[in-house]
CSV table of C-alpha atoms in Angstrom, one decimal:
chain,number,residue,atom,x,y,z
N,46,UNK,CA,-309.9,83.1,-173.0
N,47,UNK,CA,-309.3,84.1,-176.8
N,48,UNK,CA,-308.9,87.6,-177.8
N,49,UNK,CA,-309.4,89.3,-181.2
N,50,UNK,CA,-307.6,92.2,-181.5
N,51,UNK,CA,-308.0,94.5,-184.9
N,52,UNK,CA,-305.7,96.8,-185.5
N,53,UNK,CA,-303.2,94.9,-183.7
N,54,UNK,CA,-299.8,96.2,-185.2
N,55,UNK,CA,-301.1,100.0,-184.4
N,56,UNK,CA,-300.3,102.2,-181.4
N,57,UNK,CA,-302.7,101.0,-178.9
N,58,UNK,CA,-302.9,97.7,-180.5
N,59,UNK,CA,-299.1,97.1,-179.8
N,60,UNK,CA,-299.2,98.3,-176.2
N,61,UNK,CA,-302.4,96.5,-175.5
N,62,UNK,CA,-301.0,93.3,-176.6
N,63,UNK,CA,-298.0,93.7,-174.3
N,64,UNK,CA,-299.2,94.1,-171.6
N,65,UNK,CA,-302.1,91.3,-172.3
N,66,UNK,CA,-299.1,88.8,-172.5
N,67,UNK,CA,-297.4,90.9,-169.2
N,68,UNK,CA,-300.7,89.5,-167.2
N,69,UNK,CA,-300.6,85.8,-168.8
N,70,UNK,CA,-303.0,85.9,-171.6
N,71,UNK,CA,-301.3,83.7,-174.0
N,72,UNK,CA,-304.6,83.3,-177.0
N,73,UNK,CA,-304.1,86.6,-178.7
N,74,UNK,CA,-306.0,86.5,-182.3
N,75,UNK,CA,-304.1,89.5,-183.9
N,76,UNK,CA,-305.7,90.9,-187.0
N,77,UNK,CA,-304.1,93.9,-189.2
N,78,UNK,CA,-304.8,95.5,-192.4
N,79,UNK,CA,-302.3,92.9,-193.9
N,80,UNK,CA,-303.7,90.1,-192.4
N,81,UNK,CA,-305.2,87.0,-194.5
N,82,UNK,CA,-309.2,87.9,-194.3
N,83,UNK,CA,-309.6,84.3,-193.8
N,84,UNK,CA,-308.1,84.6,-190.1
N,85,UNK,CA,-311.1,87.0,-189.2
N,86,UNK,CA,-313.6,84.7,-190.4
N,87,UNK,CA,-311.9,81.7,-188.1
N,88,UNK,CA,-311.4,84.3,-185.1
N,89,UNK,CA,-314.9,85.7,-185.0
N,90,UNK,CA,-316.0,81.6,-184.8
N,91,UNK,CA,-313.5,81.2,-182.0
N,92,UNK,CA,-312.8,84.5,-179.7
N,93,UNK,CA,-314.3,85.1,-176.6
N,94,UNK,CA,-313.7,89.0,-176.6
N,95,UNK,CA,-313.1,91.7,-179.1
N,96,UNK,CA,-311.0,94.5,-178.8
N,97,UNK,CA,-311.8,96.7,-182.1
N,98,UNK,CA,-308.7,98.8,-182.6
N,99,UNK,CA,-308.4,99.0,-186.4
N,100,UNK,CA,-309.5,102.3,-188.2
N,101,UNK,CA,-308.4,104.8,-190.7
N,102,UNK,CA,-307.6,108.4,-189.6
N,103,UNK,CA,-305.1,109.2,-192.6
N,104,UNK,CA,-306.5,108.2,-195.5
N,105,UNK,CA,-305.5,109.3,-199.1
N,106,UNK,CA,-309.3,110.0,-200.0
N,107,UNK,CA,-311.9,111.1,-197.6
N,108,UNK,CA,-314.1,108.2,-198.9
N,109,UNK,CA,-312.2,106.2,-196.7
N,110,UNK,CA,-313.1,107.2,-193.4
N,111,UNK,CA,-316.5,105.7,-193.9
N,112,UNK,CA,-314.9,102.5,-195.3
N,113,UNK,CA,-312.2,101.6,-192.7
N,114,UNK,CA,-314.1,103.1,-189.7
N,115,UNK,CA,-317.5,102.1,-190.7
N,116,UNK,CA,-317.3,99.3,-193.3
N,117,UNK,CA,-314.7,97.4,-191.8
N,118,UNK,CA,-316.8,97.1,-188.5
N,119,UNK,CA,-319.6,96.1,-190.2
N,120,UNK,CA,-318.0,93.2,-191.7
N,121,UNK,CA,-316.7,92.4,-188.7
N,122,UNK,CA,-319.9,92.5,-186.5
N,123,UNK,CA,-321.3,90.4,-189.6
N,124,UNK,CA,-318.6,87.8,-189.1
N,125,UNK,CA,-319.4,87.4,-185.5
N,126,UNK,CA,-323.4,87.6,-185.8
N,127,UNK,CA,-323.0,84.3,-188.8
N,128,UNK,CA,-321.4,82.2,-186.3
N,129,UNK,CA,-323.8,83.3,-183.0
N,130,UNK,CA,-320.9,84.7,-181.4
N,131,UNK,CA,-321.8,86.7,-178.5
N,132,UNK,CA,-318.6,87.7,-177.2
N,133,UNK,CA,-318.2,91.1,-175.7
N,134,UNK,CA,-316.6,93.9,-177.9
N,135,UNK,CA,-314.8,97.1,-176.8
N,136,UNK,CA,-314.4,99.7,-179.8
N,137,UNK,CA,-312.0,102.6,-179.8
N,138,UNK,CA,-314.2,105.6,-181.2
N,139,UNK,CA,-312.9,109.4,-181.1
N,140,UNK,CA,-314.1,112.8,-179.4
N,141,UNK,CA,-313.9,113.6,-182.9
N,142,UNK,CA,-317.4,111.8,-183.1
N,143,UNK,CA,-319.1,114.6,-182.1
N,144,UNK,CA,-317.6,117.0,-185.1
N,145,UNK,CA,-319.3,117.1,-188.3
N,146,UNK,CA,-316.3,116.1,-190.5
N,147,UNK,CA,-315.7,113.2,-192.4
N,148,UNK,CA,-313.5,111.7,-189.9
N,149,UNK,CA,-316.1,112.3,-186.9
N,150,UNK,CA,-319.1,111.2,-189.2
N,151,UNK,CA,-317.3,107.8,-189.8
N,152,UNK,CA,-316.6,107.5,-186.2
N,153,UNK,CA,-319.8,108.3,-185.2
N,154,UNK,CA,-321.4,106.0,-187.7
N,155,UNK,CA,-318.8,102.8,-186.6
N,156,UNK,CA,-320.3,103.7,-183.0
N,157,UNK,CA,-324.1,103.9,-183.9
N,158,UNK,CA,-323.3,100.3,-185.3
N,159,UNK,CA,-321.7,99.1,-182.6
N,160,UNK,CA,-324.8,100.0,-180.1
N,161,UNK,CA,-327.5,99.0,-182.1
N,162,UNK,CA,-325.7,95.6,-182.8
N,163,UNK,CA,-325.4,95.0,-179.2
N,164,UNK,CA,-329.2,96.1,-178.2
N,165,UNK,CA,-330.3,93.6,-181.1
N,166,UNK,CA,-328.2,90.7,-180.1
N,167,UNK,CA,-327.8,90.9,-176.6
N,168,UNK,CA,-324.2,91.7,-176.7
N,169,UNK,CA,-322.1,93.8,-174.2
N,170,UNK,CA,-320.4,96.7,-176.0
N,171,UNK,CA,-317.9,99.0,-174.7
N,172,UNK,CA,-317.4,102.0,-176.9
N,173,UNK,CA,-314.4,104.4,-176.1
N,174,UNK,CA,-314.4,108.0,-176.8
N,175,UNK,CA,-310.9,108.5,-176.7
N,176,UNK,CA,-309.0,112.4,-177.1
N,177,UNK,CA,-305.5,112.4,-178.2
N,178,UNK,CA,-303.8,109.3,-177.2
N,179,UNK,CA,-300.0,109.7,-176.1
N,180,UNK,CA,-297.1,107.3,-175.4
N,181,UNK,CA,-294.3,104.9,-176.6
N,182,UNK,CA,-294.7,103.5,-179.9
N,183,UNK,CA,-296.4,106.5,-181.4
N,184,UNK,CA,-296.2,106.8,-185.1
N,185,UNK,CA,-294.1,110.5,-185.1
N,186,UNK,CA,-295.1,113.0,-188.0
N,187,UNK,CA,-298.4,111.3,-188.6
N,188,UNK,CA,-301.5,112.2,-186.6
N,189,UNK,CA,-300.1,112.6,-183.0
N,190,UNK,CA,-298.5,116.2,-182.1
N,191,UNK,CA,-296.6,114.4,-179.2
N,192,UNK,CA,-295.2,111.8,-181.0
N,193,UNK,CA,-294.2,114.3,-183.6
N,194,UNK,CA,-292.6,116.6,-180.9
N,195,UNK,CA,-290.8,114.3,-178.7
N,196,UNK,CA,-289.6,112.5,-181.8
N,197,UNK,CA,-288.3,115.5,-183.7
N,198,UNK,CA,-286.7,117.3,-180.5
N,199,UNK,CA,-284.7,113.9,-179.6
N,200,UNK,CA,-283.5,113.8,-183.1
N,201,UNK,CA,-282.8,117.2,-183.3
N,202,UNK,CA,-285.3,118.1,-186.2
N,203,UNK,CA,-287.5,121.2,-186.5
N,204,UNK,CA,-291.2,121.4,-185.4
N,205,UNK,CA,-293.8,123.5,-186.0
N,206,UNK,CA,-296.2,125.3,-183.5
N,207,UNK,CA,-299.0,127.0,-185.2
N,208,UNK,CA,-300.9,128.2,-182.2
N,209,UNK,CA,-299.1,127.8,-178.8
N,210,UNK,CA,-302.3,128.5,-176.6
N,211,UNK,CA,-304.2,125.8,-178.4
N,212,UNK,CA,-305.7,123.4,-175.3
N,213,UNK,CA,-305.1,119.7,-175.8
N,214,UNK,CA,-306.9,117.0,-174.1
N,215,UNK,CA,-304.6,114.1,-173.7
N,216,UNK,CA,-305.0,110.5,-172.1
N,217,UNK,CA,-301.8,108.2,-171.4
N,218,UNK,CA,-301.5,105.0,-173.3
N,219,UNK,CA,-301.0,103.0,-170.3
N,220,UNK,CA,-304.0,104.3,-168.5
N,221,UNK,CA,-305.9,103.5,-172.0
N,222,UNK,CA,-305.0,100.0,-171.6
N,223,UNK,CA,-305.6,99.7,-167.7
N,224,UNK,CA,-309.3,100.8,-168.8
N,225,UNK,CA,-309.7,98.4,-171.5
N,226,UNK,CA,-308.3,95.4,-169.5
N,227,UNK,CA,-310.4,96.2,-166.5
N,228,UNK,CA,-313.3,96.2,-169.2
N,229,UNK,CA,-312.3,92.5,-170.0
N,230,UNK,CA,-312.0,91.4,-166.2
N,231,UNK,CA,-314.5,92.9,-164.8
N,232,UNK,CA,-317.1,93.9,-167.6
N,233,UNK,CA,-320.4,95.4,-167.6
N,234,UNK,CA,-321.3,99.0,-168.2
N,235,UNK,CA,-324.7,101.0,-168.8
N,236,UNK,CA,-326.1,100.0,-172.4
N,237,UNK,CA,-325.5,102.9,-175.0
N,238,UNK,CA,-323.1,104.9,-172.3
N,239,UNK,CA,-319.6,105.8,-173.6
N,240,UNK,CA,-316.6,105.2,-172.0
N,241,UNK,CA,-313.9,107.3,-171.0
N,242,UNK,CA,-310.4,106.7,-169.8
N,243,UNK,CA,-309.0,108.8,-166.7
N,244,UNK,CA,-307.1,110.8,-166.0
N,245,UNK,CA,-307.6,113.6,-169.0
N,246,UNK,CA,-304.8,115.9,-169.1
N,247,UNK,CA,-305.6,119.4,-170.6
N,248,UNK,CA,-302.5,121.1,-171.4
N,249,UNK,CA,-301.7,124.1,-173.5
N,250,UNK,CA,-299.2,122.9,-177.0
N,251,UNK,CA,-296.7,125.6,-175.9
N,252,UNK,CA,-296.6,123.8,-172.6
N,253,UNK,CA,-296.0,120.5,-174.1
N,254,UNK,CA,-293.3,122.0,-176.1
N,255,UNK,CA,-291.5,123.8,-173.5
N,256,UNK,CA,-291.3,120.5,-171.3
N,257,UNK,CA,-290.0,118.4,-174.5
N,258,UNK,CA,-287.2,120.8,-174.7
N,259,UNK,CA,-286.5,120.8,-171.1
N,260,UNK,CA,-286.2,117.0,-170.9
N,261,UNK,CA,-283.7,117.5,-174.1
N,262,UNK,CA,-281.8,120.0,-172.0
N,263,UNK,CA,-281.7,118.2,-168.9
N,264,UNK,CA,-278.6,116.3,-170.2
N,265,UNK,CA,-277.0,119.5,-169.9
N,266,UNK,CA,-278.2,121.0,-166.9
N,267,UNK,CA,-278.7,117.8,-164.8
N,268,UNK,CA,-282.4,118.7,-163.8
N,269,UNK,CA,-285.1,116.0,-163.2
N,270,UNK,CA,-288.3,116.7,-164.2
N,271,UNK,CA,-290.5,117.2,-161.3
N,272,UNK,CA,-292.2,113.5,-161.5
N,273,UNK,CA,-294.6,114.1,-158.7
N,274,UNK,CA,-296.9,115.8,-161.4
N,275,UNK,CA,-298.5,113.1,-163.3
N,276,UNK,CA,-298.8,114.6,-166.9
N,277,UNK,CA,-295.0,115.6,-166.9
N,278,UNK,CA,-294.1,112.1,-165.5
N,279,UNK,CA,-295.7,110.2,-168.5
N,280,UNK,CA,-294.7,112.9,-171.1
N,281,UNK,CA,-290.8,112.2,-169.6
N,282,UNK,CA,-291.1,108.7,-170.1
N,283,UNK,CA,-292.7,108.9,-173.6
N,284,UNK,CA,-289.8,111.8,-174.7
N,285,UNK,CA,-287.2,108.8,-173.7
N,286,UNK,CA,-288.8,106.2,-175.8
N,287,UNK,CA,-288.1,108.5,-178.8
N,288,UNK,CA,-284.2,108.9,-178.1
N,289,UNK,CA,-281.9,107.8,-181.0
N,290,UNK,CA,-280.9,104.2,-180.4
N,291,UNK,CA,-276.9,105.7,-180.3
N,292,UNK,CA,-277.8,108.7,-177.9
N,293,UNK,CA,-279.1,106.7,-174.9
N,294,UNK,CA,-276.3,107.6,-172.9
N,295,UNK,CA,-274.3,111.2,-172.3
N,296,UNK,CA,-271.4,112.1,-170.3
N,297,UNK,CA,-270.9,114.1,-167.4
N,298,UNK,CA,-268.5,116.6,-166.1
N,299,UNK,CA,-265.7,115.2,-163.8
N,300,UNK,CA,-264.4,117.7,-161.6
N,301,UNK,CA,-260.9,115.9,-161.2
N,302,UNK,CA,-257.7,116.5,-159.0
N,303,UNK,CA,-255.1,114.4,-157.0
N,304,UNK,CA,-257.4,113.7,-154.5
N,305,UNK,CA,-260.0,111.8,-157.1
N,306,UNK,CA,-263.1,113.6,-158.2
N,307,UNK,CA,-266.5,115.0,-157.7
N,308,UNK,CA,-269.0,114.7,-160.6
N,309,UNK,CA,-273.1,116.1,-160.4
N,310,UNK,CA,-275.3,113.8,-161.5
N,311,UNK,CA,-278.9,114.6,-160.7
N,312,UNK,CA,-280.4,118.1,-159.5
N,313,UNK,CA,-284.2,119.0,-158.9
N,314,UNK,CA,-285.3,122.4,-157.0
N,315,UNK,CA,-287.5,120.3,-155.0
N,316,UNK,CA,-285.4,117.6,-154.2
N,317,UNK,CA,-281.7,119.1,-154.1
N,318,UNK,CA,-278.9,117.0,-156.2
N,319,UNK,CA,-277.2,113.9,-156.3
N,320,UNK,CA,-273.3,113.4,-156.6
N,321,UNK,CA,-270.6,111.0,-157.3
N,322,UNK,CA,-267.3,111.7,-155.0
N,323,UNK,CA,-264.1,109.5,-155.6
N,324,UNK,CA,-261.5,109.6,-152.9
N,325,UNK,CA,-257.9,108.3,-153.5
N,326,UNK,CA,-256.3,106.2,-150.8
N,327,UNK,CA,-255.4,108.3,-147.6
N,328,UNK,CA,-257.3,111.2,-148.8
N,329,UNK,CA,-259.4,113.1,-146.7
N,330,UNK,CA,-262.4,115.7,-148.3
N,331,UNK,CA,-264.5,118.1,-146.3
N,332,UNK,CA,-263.6,120.1,-143.1
N,333,UNK,CA,-266.4,122.4,-143.6
N,334,UNK,CA,-270.0,123.0,-141.9
N,335,UNK,CA,-273.6,124.4,-143.1
N,336,UNK,CA,-276.5,126.5,-141.5
N,337,UNK,CA,-278.8,125.0,-143.3
N,338,UNK,CA,-277.4,122.5,-146.1
N,339,UNK,CA,-277.9,119.0,-145.4
N,340,UNK,CA,-276.1,116.0,-146.9
N,341,UNK,CA,-276.3,112.4,-146.9
N,342,UNK,CA,-273.3,110.4,-147.7
N,343,UNK,CA,-273.3,106.5,-149.0
N,344,UNK,CA,-270.1,104.9,-149.6
N,345,UNK,CA,-270.6,102.3,-152.3
N,346,UNK,CA,-266.9,100.9,-152.5
N,347,UNK,CA,-264.0,101.3,-150.3
N,348,UNK,CA,-263.5,101.6,-146.7
N,349,UNK,CA,-263.5,105.1,-145.1
N,350,UNK,CA,-264.3,107.1,-141.8
N,351,UNK,CA,-266.6,110.1,-141.9
N,352,UNK,CA,-265.7,112.4,-138.6
N,353,UNK,CA,-268.3,115.0,-137.4
N,354,UNK,CA,-267.3,117.9,-134.8
N,355,UNK,CA,-270.0,120.6,-133.3
N,356,UNK,CA,-268.2,123.4,-134.3
N,357,UNK,CA,-268.9,124.6,-130.6
N,358,UNK,CA,-267.3,121.7,-128.9
N,359,UNK,CA,-263.8,120.0,-129.3
N,360,UNK,CA,-265.6,116.1,-129.4
N,361,UNK,CA,-265.0,114.3,-132.9
N,362,UNK,CA,-267.5,111.5,-133.5
N,363,UNK,CA,-266.5,109.1,-136.0
N,364,UNK,CA,-268.7,106.7,-138.6
N,365,UNK,CA,-266.6,103.9,-140.1
N,366,UNK,CA,-268.3,102.9,-143.3
N,367,UNK,CA,-267.5,100.3,-146.3
N,368,UNK,CA,-268.9,99.5,-149.5
N,369,UNK,CA,-269.2,96.0,-148.0
N,370,UNK,CA,-272.3,97.4,-145.8
N,371,UNK,CA,-273.9,100.2,-147.4
N,372,UNK,CA,-275.1,102.6,-144.6
N,373,UNK,CA,-276.6,106.0,-145.2
N,374,UNK,CA,-275.0,108.8,-143.0
N,375,UNK,CA,-276.4,111.8,-142.3
N,376,UNK,CA,-274.9,114.8,-142.3
N,377,UNK,CA,-276.4,117.1,-139.9
N,378,UNK,CA,-276.1,121.3,-139.8
N,379,UNK,CA,-273.9,123.2,-137.1
N,380,UNK,CA,-271.3,119.9,-137.5
N,381,UNK,CA,-268.0,120.4,-139.5
N,382,UNK,CA,-267.4,117.1,-141.1
N,383,UNK,CA,-264.6,115.6,-143.7
N,384,UNK,CA,-264.7,112.1,-145.0
N,385,UNK,CA,-261.2,110.1,-145.3
N,386,UNK,CA,-260.2,106.9,-147.4
N,387,UNK,CA,-258.9,104.3,-145.1
N,388,UNK,CA,-258.3,101.7,-147.9
N,389,UNK,CA,-256.0,101.1,-150.3
N,390,UNK,CA,-258.3,101.5,-153.5
N,391,UNK,CA,-260.5,104.4,-154.5
N,392,UNK,CA,-263.3,104.9,-152.3
N,393,UNK,CA,-266.7,106.0,-154.2
N,394,UNK,CA,-269.3,107.8,-152.3
N,395,UNK,CA,-272.7,108.9,-153.4
N,396,UNK,CA,-273.7,112.2,-152.1
N,397,UNK,CA,-277.0,113.9,-151.9
N,398,UNK,CA,-277.7,117.6,-150.8
N,399,UNK,CA,-281.4,118.8,-150.0
N,400,UNK,CA,-280.5,122.1,-152.7
N,401,UNK,CA,-279.0,122.7,-156.0
N,402,UNK,CA,-275.5,124.3,-155.2
N,403,UNK,CA,-276.0,128.5,-155.4
N,404,UNK,CA,-272.4,129.7,-155.9
N,405,UNK,CA,-274.0,133.0,-154.4
N,406,UNK,CA,-275.2,131.8,-151.2
N,407,UNK,CA,-273.0,128.5,-150.7
N,408,UNK,CA,-273.6,127.9,-147.1
N,409,UNK,CA,-270.1,126.4,-146.7
N,410,UNK,CA,-267.8,127.6,-144.2
N,411,UNK,CA,-264.3,125.7,-143.7
N,412,UNK,CA,-263.4,124.3,-140.3
N,413,UNK,CA,-260.9,121.7,-139.7
N,414,UNK,CA,-262.8,118.6,-137.9
């Protein structure tokens, strides 16, 4: 299939094109404001499907709204009609089309034109009324509050929140693209029926800012976001895409002594924490037990033994571990335990514990195995 994409260099266009290529679509006819107009004429003749994403939302003069959002749509449809091309058309409109302002009026005019064209020419048309769209590659300090907040907070720049209680309706770019491609592959909707992307996330502006600031601070707190919440997961991915390219990495605090080191890596109120333990040759660490706190040990480099003893018995249980065979060892409650490096090199162990360390209630009691 030959796919015509107008607005190809825009936020939605770039994401759509990337995923189309991922899915094996090769014949992509990309059109944008700086493309030779002759290309549109040829594409209108050859294309099998149209993604009409081009539009104007921040013009120098308000008259450009109608020129860009209605006028260009009219040009595109005239070109298709001239060549007798009945390729289906998907157009990205906006929920602002419900508003009586210059931008909304221009989007509504474009919608009406598309519906009329489809009805008169027997062409399938899909008109998407999109709320605010967020995700990677959206231009900051332009027309997206989420992009601006993510960019500015990631770069240490100021932000302005006029009313934190404003409710925003948002859809994620991957969900938009998935819905668009589903229409390409599977077709057809009721005539003169608007399309909507699901899910729509309704979130207060202040909550969005608080989340992004938590993402920034997570490098110090080591707290990972709640990935079980769909919006938080998508927003965190979006935030990471705005990190300065010289700040992708960050140092962790290594607690070092003659035995090796212990370094906390990730923390989550729901999922506990992950740490990295390095033991020098011949070193034994541990010799303690817990009431409720439980752990998992995974030796990823080196050779050692994990020993257990139920606190009211004398029997010692041994599990020999090695980076040559990745094996998770559960640390049950009520068993004192230790881990000894039996090798000649450092032993590296990834340790998970089911709760973040609380110095007021450490639930850790010294007892030699």
